[in-house]
Amino acid sequence: MISAATDNFKTDKKIEVPKKCLLLRVHGRLHDANYLLLSTFLYNNRHYSVTGHTLGQSIKDGETVVSAGEVYELGFFHPGKSSGRYLGIWYKNDGEKSVAWVGNRNTPISDSSGFLSINVQGSLVLRMISTNEIVWSSNASTTLQNPVAVLLESGNLVVKDGNDNNPDNFLWQSFDYPCDTLLLDMKLGKNLVTGLDWSLSSWKSSDDPAPGDFTFKIDPRGSPQSFQEWW
C-alpha cells in the first residue's frame, strides 16, 4: 500500500543547501552551427532539508504532487506544440514551467489518460487508462515491505520503504536517471557498483524531450574528465 500524504520524512543527517542553487542544462542546437550549449541558472531558493510529500494511492493526468516546500511539482505536461503527454518534474513557481526531469522521454502518452501508481513490489508504473498499456516503469530489482514514493525538496522522486529514511537505502530515485538538467545533489559519472551511467542529454527539440544530439558526461577512465558528444 501507499501511505497517506505526509511531511514526516526525516533523516538523522540533515542536508543543507545554499540559497542559490546552481543548475546545468544541456541544449542541442542544430541550426546556424553544430555546438553544445551549456546553460547555468541561479535560483533563489530556501534551505533544503530531506523532507518531502508522499504520493497518494496514485495520480492521474490533471493531478499533481508538490514537494513540502512547494519548490517542485510532479505531474503530466505536454512540451511546446506536442500533443504527447509526459510525466515530469518542474519548478512550481516558475512561470515558464521549466521541466527538470521527464520519466517517459521516449514514449509519449497519446491522450490524457495517463495514470501513475506504485505496485506492491515498489515499482512506479505509468500506464494509459484508455488502453491499459504500460508506458513506462521504474522496474525495481528488489522488493520492499511498505513501498512509498516521495517527491523530495531537492526535486528527487524516490521510492523507499515507509519506515526507512536512509537515503542509501532508496530502492529507486529519479536522480539516477538525469535528463537535460543537473540539479543540486545529482551526480555525473558512473556508479561502479550498479553500472549506472549518470550523464546529461539534450532534448531533441523544444517539442520533444527524447534524448537529442548532445550529451555531457564524465569519463571515469584514468584521471576523471568531462567531455561532450554529439551525433
Coordinates of N, CA and C in Angstrom, one line a residue:
M1 N 0.8 -1.2 0.0 CA 0.0 0.0 0.0 C 0.9 1.2 0.0
I2 N 0.3 2.4 -0.3 CA 1.0 3.6 -0.3 C 0.4 4.5 0.8
S3 N 1.3 5.0 1.6 CA 0.8 5.7 2.8 C 0.2 7.1 2.4
A4 N -0.6 7.7 3.3 CA -1.2 9.0 3.0 C -0.1 10.0 2.9
A5 N -0.5 11.2 2.4 CA 0.5 12.3 2.2 C 1.0 12.7 3.6
T6 N 2.3 12.9 3.7 CA 2.9 13.3 5.0 C 4.1 14.1 4.8
D7 N 4.4 15.0 5.8 CA 5.7 15.7 5.8 C 6.7 15.1 6.7
N8 N 6.3 14.0 7.3 CA 7.2 13.4 8.3 C 8.2 12.5 7.7
F9 N 9.1 13.0 6.9 CA 10.1 12.3 6.3 C 11.4 12.9 6.7
K10 N 12.1 12.2 7.6 CA 13.3 12.8 8.2 C 14.5 11.8 8.2
T11 N 15.6 12.3 8.4 CA 16.8 11.5 8.5 C 17.7 12.1 9.6
D12 N 18.6 11.3 10.1 CA 19.5 11.8 11.2 C 20.4 12.8 10.6
K13 N 20.7 12.7 9.4 CA 21.7 13.7 8.8 C 20.9 14.7 8.0
K14 N 20.9 15.9 8.4 CA 20.2 17.0 7.7 C 21.1 17.6 6.6
I15 N 20.5 17.7 5.4 CA 21.3 18.2 4.3 C 20.9 19.7 4.1
E16 N 21.8 20.6 4.1 CA 21.6 22.0 3.9 C 22.1 22.4 2.6
V17 N 21.4 23.2 1.8 CA 21.8 23.7 0.5 C 21.8 25.2 0.5
P18 N 22.8 25.8 0.0 CA 22.9 27.3 -0.1 C 21.6 27.8 -0.8
K19 N 21.3 29.1 -0.5 CA 20.1 29.7 -1.0 C 20.2 29.8 -2.5
K20 N 21.3 30.0 -3.1 CA 21.5 30.0 -4.6 C 21.8 28.6 -5.0
C21 N 21.0 28.0 -5.8 CA 21.2 26.6 -6.3 C 21.6 26.7 -7.8
L22 N 22.8 26.1 -8.1 CA 23.3 26.1 -9.4 C 22.8 24.9 -10.2
L23 N 22.3 25.1 -11.4 CA 21.8 24.1 -12.2 C 22.4 24.2 -13.6
L24 N 22.6 23.0 -14.2 CA 23.2 23.0 -15.5 C 22.2 22.3 -16.5
R25 N 22.0 22.9 -17.6 CA 21.1 22.4 -18.6 C 21.8 22.3 -20.0
V26 N 21.6 21.2 -20.6 CA 22.2 20.9 -21.9 C 21.2 21.2 -23.0
H27 N 21.6 22.0 -24.0 CA 20.7 22.3 -25.1 C 21.4 21.9 -26.4
G28 N 20.6 21.3 -27.3 CA 21.2 21.0 -28.6 C 20.7 22.0 -29.6
R29 N 21.6 22.5 -30.4 CA 21.2 23.5 -31.4 C 21.8 23.0 -32.8
L30 N 20.9 22.8 -33.7 CA 21.3 22.2 -35.0 C 21.3 23.2 -36.1
H31 N 20.8 24.4 -35.8 CA 20.8 25.4 -36.9 C 21.9 26.4 -36.7
D32 N 22.4 27.1 -37.7 CA 23.5 28.0 -37.6 C 24.8 27.3 -37.5
A33 N 25.0 26.5 -36.5 CA 26.2 25.7 -36.3 C 25.9 24.5 -35.4
N34 N 26.7 23.5 -35.5 CA 26.6 22.4 -34.5 C 27.4 22.7 -33.3
Y35 N 26.8 22.9 -32.2 CA 27.5 23.1 -31.0 C 26.7 22.7 -29.8
L36 N 27.4 22.6 -28.7 CA 26.7 22.2 -27.4 C 26.7 23.4 -26.6
L37 N 25.5 23.8 -26.1 CA 25.3 25.0 -25.3 C 25.0 24.5 -23.9
L38 N 25.8 24.9 -22.9 CA 25.6 24.6 -21.5 C 25.1 25.8 -20.8
S39 N 23.9 25.8 -20.3 CA 23.4 27.0 -19.6 C 23.3 26.8 -18.1
T40 N 23.7 27.8 -17.4 CA 23.6 27.7 -15.9 C 22.6 28.7 -15.5
F41 N 21.9 28.3 -14.4 CA 20.8 29.1 -13.9 C 21.0 29.3 -12.3
L42 N 20.8 30.4 -11.8 CA 20.8 30.6 -10.4 C 19.4 30.9 -9.9
Y43 N 18.9 30.1 -9.0 CA 17.6 30.3 -8.4 C 17.7 30.6 -7.0
N44 N 17.0 31.6 -6.5 CA 16.9 31.9 -5.1 C 15.9 31.0 -4.4
N45 N 16.4 30.0 -3.7 CA 15.6 29.1 -3.0 C 15.9 29.0 -1.5
R46 N 15.0 28.6 -0.7 CA 15.3 28.5 0.7 C 16.2 27.3 0.9
H47 N 16.7 27.2 2.2 CA 17.5 26.0 2.5 C 16.6 24.7 2.4
Y48 N 17.2 23.7 1.9 CA 16.5 22.4 1.7 C 16.9 21.5 2.9
S49 N 16.0 20.7 3.3 CA 16.3 19.6 4.2 C 15.7 18.4 3.5
V50 N 16.0 17.2 4.0 CA 15.4 16.0 3.4 C 14.0 15.8 3.9
T51 N 13.1 16.5 3.3 CA 11.7 16.3 3.6 C 11.0 16.2 2.3
G52 N 9.7 15.7 2.3 CA 9.1 15.5 1.0 C 7.6 15.2 1.2
H53 N 6.9 15.2 0.1 CA 5.5 14.8 0.1 C 5.3 13.4 -0.6
T54 N 4.6 12.6 0.1 CA 4.3 11.2 -0.4 C 3.2 11.2 -1.4
L55 N 3.4 10.5 -2.5 CA 2.3 10.3 -3.4 C 1.1 9.5 -2.7
G56 N -0.1 9.9 -3.1 CA -1.2 9.1 -2.5 C -1.3 7.7 -3.2
Q57 N -2.4 7.2 -3.3 CA -2.6 5.8 -4.0 C -2.1 5.9 -5.4
S58 N -2.3 7.0 -6.1 CA -1.9 7.2 -7.5 C -2.2 8.6 -7.9
I59 N -1.7 9.0 -9.0 CA -2.1 10.3 -9.6 C -2.4 10.1 -11.1
K60 N -3.3 10.8 -11.5 CA -3.7 10.8 -12.9 C -3.5 12.1 -13.6
D61 N -3.5 12.1 -14.9 CA -3.3 13.4 -15.7 C -4.3 14.4 -15.2
G62 N -3.8 15.6 -14.8 CA -4.6 16.7 -14.3 C -4.3 16.8 -12.8
E63 N -3.7 15.8 -12.1 CA -3.4 15.9 -10.7 C -1.9 16.1 -10.6
T64 N -1.4 16.7 -9.5 CA 0.0 16.8 -9.3 C 0.3 16.5 -7.8
V65 N 1.6 16.3 -7.6 CA 2.2 16.2 -6.2 C 3.2 17.3 -6.1
V66 N 3.1 18.1 -5.0 CA 4.0 19.2 -4.8 C 5.0 18.9 -3.6
S67 N 6.2 19.2 -3.7 CA 7.2 19.0 -2.6 C 6.8 19.8 -1.4
A68 N 7.2 19.4 -0.2 CA 6.8 20.0 1.0 C 6.9 21.6 1.0
G69 N 8.0 22.1 0.5 CA 8.3 23.5 0.5 C 7.7 24.2 -0.8
E70 N 7.0 23.5 -1.6 CA 6.4 24.0 -2.8 C 7.4 24.5 -3.8
V71 N 8.5 23.9 -3.9 CA 9.5 24.2 -4.9 C 9.4 23.4 -6.2
Y72 N 9.1 22.1 -6.1 CA 9.0 21.3 -7.2 C 7.6 20.7 -7.3
E73 N 7.2 20.3 -8.5 CA 5.9 19.7 -8.7 C 6.0 18.6 -9.7
L74 N 5.3 17.5 -9.4 CA 5.3 16.3 -10.3 C 3.9 16.1 -10.9
G75 N 3.9 15.9 -12.2 CA 2.6 15.7 -12.8 C 2.8 15.4 -14.3
F76 N 1.8 15.7 -15.1 CA 1.8 15.4 -16.5 C 1.8 16.7 -17.3
F77 N 2.5 16.8 -18.4 CA 2.6 18.0 -19.2 C 2.8 17.6 -20.6
H78 N 2.6 18.6 -21.5 CA 2.9 18.5 -22.9 C 3.9 19.6 -23.3
P79 N 5.0 19.3 -23.9 CA 6.0 20.3 -24.2 C 5.7 21.0 -25.5
G80 N 5.9 22.3 -25.5 CA 5.7 23.1 -26.7 C 4.4 22.8 -27.5
K81 N 4.5 22.5 -28.7 CA 3.4 22.2 -29.6 C 3.0 20.7 -29.7
S82 N 3.7 19.9 -28.9 CA 3.5 18.5 -29.0 C 2.1 18.2 -28.4
S83 N 1.5 17.2 -28.9 CA 0.2 16.7 -28.3 C 0.5 15.5 -27.4
G84 N 1.7 15.0 -27.3 CA 2.1 13.9 -26.4 C 2.1 14.4 -25.0
R85 N 1.8 13.5 -24.1 CA 1.8 13.8 -22.7 C 3.0 13.1 -22.0
Y86 N 3.6 13.7 -21.0 CA 4.7 13.2 -20.4 C 4.6 13.4 -18.9
L87 N 5.2 12.4 -18.1 CA 5.4 12.5 -16.7 C 6.6 13.3 -16.4
G88 N 6.5 14.4 -15.6 CA 7.7 15.2 -15.4 C 7.7 15.9 -14.0
I89 N 8.9 16.5 -13.7 CA 9.0 17.3 -12.5 C 9.5 18.7 -13.0
W90 N 8.9 19.7 -12.5 CA 9.2 21.1 -12.9 C 9.2 22.0 -11.7
Y91 N 9.7 23.2 -11.9 CA 9.7 24.2 -10.9 C 8.3 24.8 -10.7
K92 N 7.7 24.7 -9.6 CA 6.3 25.0 -9.4 C 6.1 26.5 -9.6
N93 N 7.0 27.4 -9.1 CA 6.7 28.8 -9.2 C 7.4 29.5 -10.3
D94 N 7.9 28.7 -11.3 CA 8.5 29.3 -12.5 C 7.4 29.5 -13.5
G95 N 7.2 30.7 -14.0 CA 6.1 31.0 -14.9 C 6.3 30.2 -16.2
E96 N 7.5 29.9 -16.6 CA 7.8 29.2 -17.9 C 7.7 27.7 -17.7
K97 N 7.4 27.2 -16.5 CA 7.3 25.8 -16.2 C 8.5 25.0 -16.7
S98 N 9.7 25.4 -16.3 CA 10.9 24.7 -16.7 C 10.9 23.3 -16.1
V99 N 11.0 22.3 -17.1 CA 11.0 20.9 -16.7 C 12.4 20.4 -16.4
A100 N 12.6 19.8 -15.2 CA 13.9 19.3 -14.8 C 14.1 17.9 -15.0
W101 N 13.0 17.1 -15.1 CA 13.1 15.7 -15.3 C 11.9 15.1 -16.0
V102 N 12.1 14.1 -16.9 CA 11.0 13.5 -17.6 C 11.1 12.0 -17.5
G103 N 10.0 11.3 -17.1 CA 10.1 9.9 -16.9 C 10.0 9.1 -18.3
N104 N 9.0 9.3 -19.0 CA 8.8 8.6 -20.3 C 9.3 9.4 -21.5
R105 N 10.6 9.7 -21.5 CA 11.1 10.6 -22.5 C 10.9 10.0 -23.9
N106 N 11.0 8.7 -24.1 CA 10.9 8.1 -25.4 C 9.5 7.6 -25.8
T107 N 8.6 7.6 -24.8 CA 7.3 7.0 -25.1 C 6.2 8.0 -24.6
P108 N 5.9 9.0 -25.4 CA 4.8 9.9 -25.0 C 3.4 9.2 -24.9
I109 N 2.6 9.7 -24.1 CA 1.2 9.2 -23.9 C 0.4 10.0 -25.0
S110 N -0.4 9.3 -25.7 CA -1.1 9.9 -26.9 C -2.4 10.6 -26.5
D111 N -2.8 10.4 -25.2 CA -4.1 11.1 -24.8 C -3.9 11.5 -23.3
S112 N -4.9 12.0 -22.7 CA -4.9 12.5 -21.3 C -5.3 11.5 -20.3
S113 N -5.1 10.2 -20.6 CA -5.5 9.1 -19.7 C -4.3 8.6 -18.9
G114 N -3.2 9.3 -18.8 CA -2.0 8.9 -18.0 C -2.3 8.7 -16.6
F115 N -1.7 7.6 -16.0 CA -2.0 7.2 -14.6 C -0.8 6.6 -14.0
L116 N -0.3 7.3 -12.9 CA 1.0 6.8 -12.3 C 0.6 6.2 -10.9
S117 N 1.1 5.0 -10.7 CA 0.9 4.3 -9.4 C 2.2 3.5 -9.0
I118 N 2.2 3.0 -7.8 CA 3.3 2.2 -7.3 C 2.7 0.9 -6.9
N119 N 3.4 -0.2 -7.5 CA 2.9 -1.5 -7.2 C 3.4 -2.1 -5.9
V120 N 3.0 -3.3 -5.5 CA 3.4 -3.9 -4.2 C 4.9 -4.2 -4.2
Q121 N 5.5 -4.3 -5.4 CA 7.0 -4.6 -5.4 C 7.8 -3.4 -5.2
G122 N 7.2 -2.2 -5.4 CA 7.9 -0.9 -5.3 C 8.3 -0.3 -6.6
S123 N 7.7 -0.8 -7.7 CA 8.0 -0.2 -9.0 C 6.9 0.9 -9.3
L124 N 7.4 2.1 -9.8 CA 6.5 3.1 -10.3 C 6.0 2.6 -11.7
V125 N 4.7 2.7 -11.9 CA 4.2 2.2 -13.2 C 3.3 3.3 -13.8
L126 N 3.7 3.7 -15.0 CA 2.9 4.7 -15.8 C 2.2 4.0 -16.9
R127 N 0.9 4.1 -16.9 CA 0.1 3.4 -17.9 C -1.0 4.4 -18.5
M128 N -1.5 4.0 -19.6 CA -2.7 4.7 -20.2 C -4.0 4.0 -19.8
I129 N -4.9 4.7 -19.1 CA -6.1 4.1 -18.7 C -6.9 3.6 -19.9
S130 N -6.8 4.4 -21.0 CA -7.7 4.1 -22.2 C -7.4 2.8 -22.8
T131 N -6.1 2.4 -22.7 CA -5.7 1.1 -23.4 C -5.1 0.1 -22.4
N132 N -4.9 0.5 -21.1 CA -4.3 -0.3 -20.1 C -2.9 -0.6 -20.4
E133 N -2.3 0.1 -21.4 CA -0.9 -0.1 -21.8 C 0.1 0.5 -20.8
I134 N 1.1 -0.3 -20.4 CA 2.2 0.3 -19.6 C 3.2 1.1 -20.5
V135 N 3.3 2.3 -20.2 CA 4.1 3.2 -21.0 C 5.5 3.3 -20.5
W136 N 5.7 3.2 -19.2 CA 7.0 3.4 -18.5 C 6.9 2.8 -17.1
S137 N 8.1 2.2 -16.7 CA 8.1 1.7 -15.3 C 9.5 1.9 -14.8
S138 N 9.6 2.0 -13.5 CA 11.0 2.2 -12.8 C 11.6 0.8 -12.7
N139 N 10.9 -0.3 -12.9 CA 11.5 -1.7 -12.9 C 12.4 -1.9 -11.7
A140 N 11.8 -1.9 -10.5 CA 12.5 -2.2 -9.3 C 13.1 -3.6 -9.3
S141 N 14.4 -3.7 -8.9 CA 15.1 -5.0 -9.0 C 14.8 -5.8 -7.7
T142 N 14.5 -5.2 -6.6 CA 14.1 -5.8 -5.4 C 12.8 -5.4 -4.9
T143 N 12.3 -5.9 -3.8 CA 11.0 -5.5 -3.3 C 11.2 -4.9 -1.9
L144 N 10.1 -4.2 -1.5 CA 10.1 -3.6 -0.2 C 8.8 -4.0 0.6
Q145 N 8.9 -4.0 1.9 CA 7.7 -4.4 2.7 C 6.6 -3.3 2.6
N146 N 7.0 -2.1 2.6 CA 6.0 -1.0 2.6 C 6.5 0.1 1.6
P147 N 6.4 -0.1 0.3 CA 7.0 0.9 -0.6 C 6.1 2.2 -0.7
V148 N 6.8 3.3 -0.7 CA 6.1 4.6 -0.9 C 7.0 5.4 -1.8
A149 N 6.3 6.3 -2.6 CA 7.0 7.2 -3.5 C 6.9 8.6 -2.9
V150 N 8.1 9.3 -2.9 CA 8.1 10.6 -2.2 C 8.8 11.6 -3.2
L151 N 8.2 12.8 -3.3 CA 8.9 13.9 -4.0 C 9.6 14.8 -3.0
L152 N 10.9 14.7 -3.0 CA 11.7 15.4 -2.0 C 11.9 16.9 -2.4
E153 N 12.3 17.7 -1.4 CA 12.5 19.1 -1.7 C 13.6 19.4 -2.7
S154 N 14.5 18.4 -2.9 CA 15.6 18.6 -3.8 C 15.1 18.4 -5.3
G155 N 13.9 18.0 -5.5 CA 13.4 17.7 -6.8 C 13.6 16.2 -7.1
N156 N 14.1 15.4 -6.2 CA 14.3 14.0 -6.4 C 13.1 13.2 -6.1
L157 N 12.6 12.4 -7.0 CA 11.5 11.5 -6.8 C 12.1 10.2 -6.4
V158 N 11.7 9.7 -5.2 CA 12.3 8.5 -4.7 C 11.3 7.4 -4.3
V159 N 11.7 6.2 -4.4 CA 10.9 5.1 -3.8 C 11.7 4.5 -2.7
K160 N 11.0 4.4 -1.5 CA 11.7 3.9 -0.3 C 10.7 3.1 0.5
D161 N 11.3 2.4 1.5 CA 10.4 1.7 2.5 C 9.8 2.8 3.4
G162 N 8.6 2.7 3.7 CA 7.9 3.7 4.5 C 8.5 3.9 5.8
N163 N 9.2 2.9 6.4 CA 9.9 3.1 7.7 C 11.4 3.3 7.6
D164 N 11.9 3.4 6.4 CA 13.4 3.6 6.3 C 13.7 4.9 5.6
N165 N 14.2 5.8 6.4 CA 14.5 7.2 5.9 C 16.0 7.4 5.5
N166 N 16.7 6.3 5.4 CA 18.1 6.4 5.0 C 18.3 6.5 3.5
P167 N 18.8 7.6 3.0 CA 18.9 7.8 1.5 C 19.7 6.7 0.8
D168 N 20.6 6.1 1.6 CA 21.4 5.0 1.0 C 20.6 3.7 0.7
N169 N 19.4 3.7 1.2 CA 18.5 2.5 1.0 C 17.4 2.8 0.1
F170 N 17.4 3.9 -0.6 CA 16.3 4.2 -1.6 C 16.3 3.0 -2.6
L171 N 15.2 2.5 -2.9 CA 15.0 1.5 -3.9 C 15.3 2.0 -5.3
W172 N 14.8 3.2 -5.5 CA 14.9 3.9 -6.9 C 14.8 5.4 -6.6
Q173 N 15.5 6.2 -7.5 CA 15.4 7.6 -7.4 C 15.6 8.2 -8.8
S174 N 14.9 9.3 -9.1 CA 15.0 9.9 -10.4 C 16.3 10.5 -10.6
F175 N 17.1 10.9 -9.5 CA 18.4 11.5 -9.7 C 19.4 10.5 -10.3
D176 N 19.0 9.2 -10.3 CA 19.9 8.2 -11.0 C 19.7 8.2 -12.5
Y177 N 18.7 8.9 -13.0 CA 18.3 8.9 -14.4 C 18.1 10.4 -14.9
P178 N 19.1 11.2 -14.8 CA 19.0 12.6 -15.2 C 18.7 12.8 -16.7
C179 N 18.1 13.9 -17.0 CA 17.7 14.2 -18.4 C 18.6 15.2 -19.0
D180 N 18.1 16.5 -19.1 CA 19.0 17.5 -19.6 C 19.4 18.5 -18.6
T181 N 19.0 18.3 -17.3 CA 19.2 19.3 -16.3 C 19.9 18.7 -15.1
L182 N 20.9 19.3 -14.6 CA 21.6 18.9 -13.4 C 21.2 19.7 -12.2
L183 N 20.6 19.0 -11.2 CA 20.1 19.7 -10.0 C 21.1 19.4 -8.9
L184 N 21.1 20.3 -7.9 CA 22.0 20.1 -6.8 C 21.8 18.7 -6.2
D185 N 22.9 18.1 -5.8 CA 22.9 16.7 -5.3 C 22.9 15.6 -6.3
M186 N 22.6 16.0 -7.6 CA 22.7 15.0 -8.7 C 24.2 14.7 -8.9
K187 N 24.5 13.5 -9.5 CA 25.8 13.1 -9.8 C 26.0 12.9 -11.3
L188 N 27.3 13.2 -11.7 CA 27.7 12.8 -13.1 C 28.8 11.8 -13.0
G189 N 28.9 10.9 -13.8 CA 29.9 9.9 -13.8 C 29.4 8.5 -14.0
K190 N 29.9 7.5 -13.2 CA 29.5 6.1 -13.3 C 29.5 5.5 -12.0
N191 N 28.4 4.8 -11.6 CA 28.3 4.0 -10.4 C 29.0 2.7 -10.7
L192 N 30.1 2.5 -10.1 CA 30.9 1.3 -10.3 C 30.3 0.1 -9.7
V193 N 29.3 0.2 -8.8 CA 28.7 -0.9 -8.2 C 27.5 -1.4 -9.0
T194 N 26.6 -0.4 -9.4 CA 25.4 -0.8 -10.2 C 25.6 -0.7 -11.7
G195 N 26.7 0.0 -12.1 CA 26.9 0.2 -13.5 C 26.1 1.4 -14.1
L196 N 25.3 2.1 -13.3 CA 24.6 3.2 -13.8 C 25.5 4.3 -14.3
D197 N 25.1 4.8 -15.5 CA 25.9 5.9 -16.1 C 25.1 7.2 -16.0
W198 N 25.7 8.1 -15.2 CA 25.0 9.4 -14.9 C 25.5 10.4 -15.9
S199 N 24.6 10.8 -16.8 CA 25.0 11.8 -17.8 C 23.8 12.7 -18.2
L200 N 24.1 13.8 -18.8 CA 23.0 14.7 -19.3 C 22.9 14.5 -20.8
S201 N 21.7 14.6 -21.3 CA 21.4 14.6 -22.8 C 20.4 15.6 -23.1
S202 N 20.6 16.3 -24.2 CA 19.7 17.4 -24.6 C 18.4 16.8 -25.1
W203 N 17.3 17.6 -25.1 CA 16.1 17.2 -25.8 C 16.3 17.2 -27.3
K204 N 15.5 16.5 -28.0 CA 15.6 16.5 -29.4 C 15.1 17.9 -30.0
S205 N 14.1 18.4 -29.3 CA 13.6 19.8 -29.7 C 12.8 20.3 -28.5
S206 N 12.4 21.5 -28.6 CA 11.5 22.1 -27.5 C 10.2 21.4 -27.4
D207 N 9.8 20.6 -28.5 CA 8.6 19.9 -28.5 C 8.7 18.4 -28.2
D208 N 10.0 17.9 -28.1 CA 10.3 16.5 -27.9 C 11.4 16.3 -26.9
P209 N 11.1 15.8 -25.7 CA 12.1 15.6 -24.7 C 12.9 14.3 -24.8
A210 N 12.7 13.6 -25.9 CA 13.5 12.4 -26.1 C 15.0 12.8 -26.2
P211 N 16.0 11.9 -25.9 CA 17.4 12.3 -26.0 C 17.8 12.8 -27.3
G212 N 18.4 13.9 -27.3 CA 18.8 14.6 -28.6 C 20.2 14.3 -29.0
D213 N 20.8 15.2 -29.7 CA 22.1 15.0 -30.4 C 23.3 15.2 -29.5
F214 N 23.1 15.8 -28.3 CA 24.2 16.2 -27.4 C 24.1 15.5 -26.1
T215 N 25.3 15.1 -25.6 CA 25.4 14.5 -24.2 C 26.5 15.2 -23.5
F216 N 26.4 15.2 -22.2 CA 27.5 15.8 -21.3 C 27.8 14.7 -20.3
K217 N 29.0 14.2 -20.2 CA 29.3 13.1 -19.2 C 30.7 13.2 -18.7
I218 N 30.9 12.4 -17.6 CA 32.3 12.3 -17.0 C 32.9 11.0 -17.5
D219 N 34.1 11.1 -18.0 CA 34.8 9.8 -18.3 C 35.6 9.4 -17.1
P220 N 35.3 8.3 -16.5 CA 35.9 7.8 -15.3 C 37.3 7.1 -15.5
R221 N 37.6 6.9 -16.7 CA 38.9 6.2 -17.0 C 40.1 7.1 -16.8
G222 N 41.1 6.6 -16.0 CA 42.2 7.4 -15.7 C 41.8 8.5 -14.9
S223 N 42.4 9.7 -15.2 CA 42.0 10.9 -14.5 C 40.6 11.4 -15.0
P224 N 39.7 11.5 -14.1 CA 38.3 11.9 -14.5 C 38.3 13.2 -15.3
Q225 N 37.6 13.2 -16.4 CA 37.4 14.3 -17.2 C 36.1 14.4 -17.8
S226 N 35.6 15.6 -18.1 CA 34.3 15.7 -18.7 C 34.5 15.9 -20.2
F227 N 33.5 15.4 -20.9 CA 33.5 15.6 -22.4 C 32.1 15.7 -22.9
Q228 N 32.0 16.2 -24.1 CA 30.7 16.3 -24.8 C 30.7 15.5 -26.0
E229 N 29.5 15.0 -26.3 CA 29.4 14.2 -27.5 C 28.2 14.8 -28.4
W230 N 28.3 14.7 -29.6 CA 27.2 15.0 -30.5 C 27.2 14.0 -31.7
W231 N 26.0 13.8 -32.2 CA 25.8 12.8 -33.2 C 25.4 13.5 -34.5

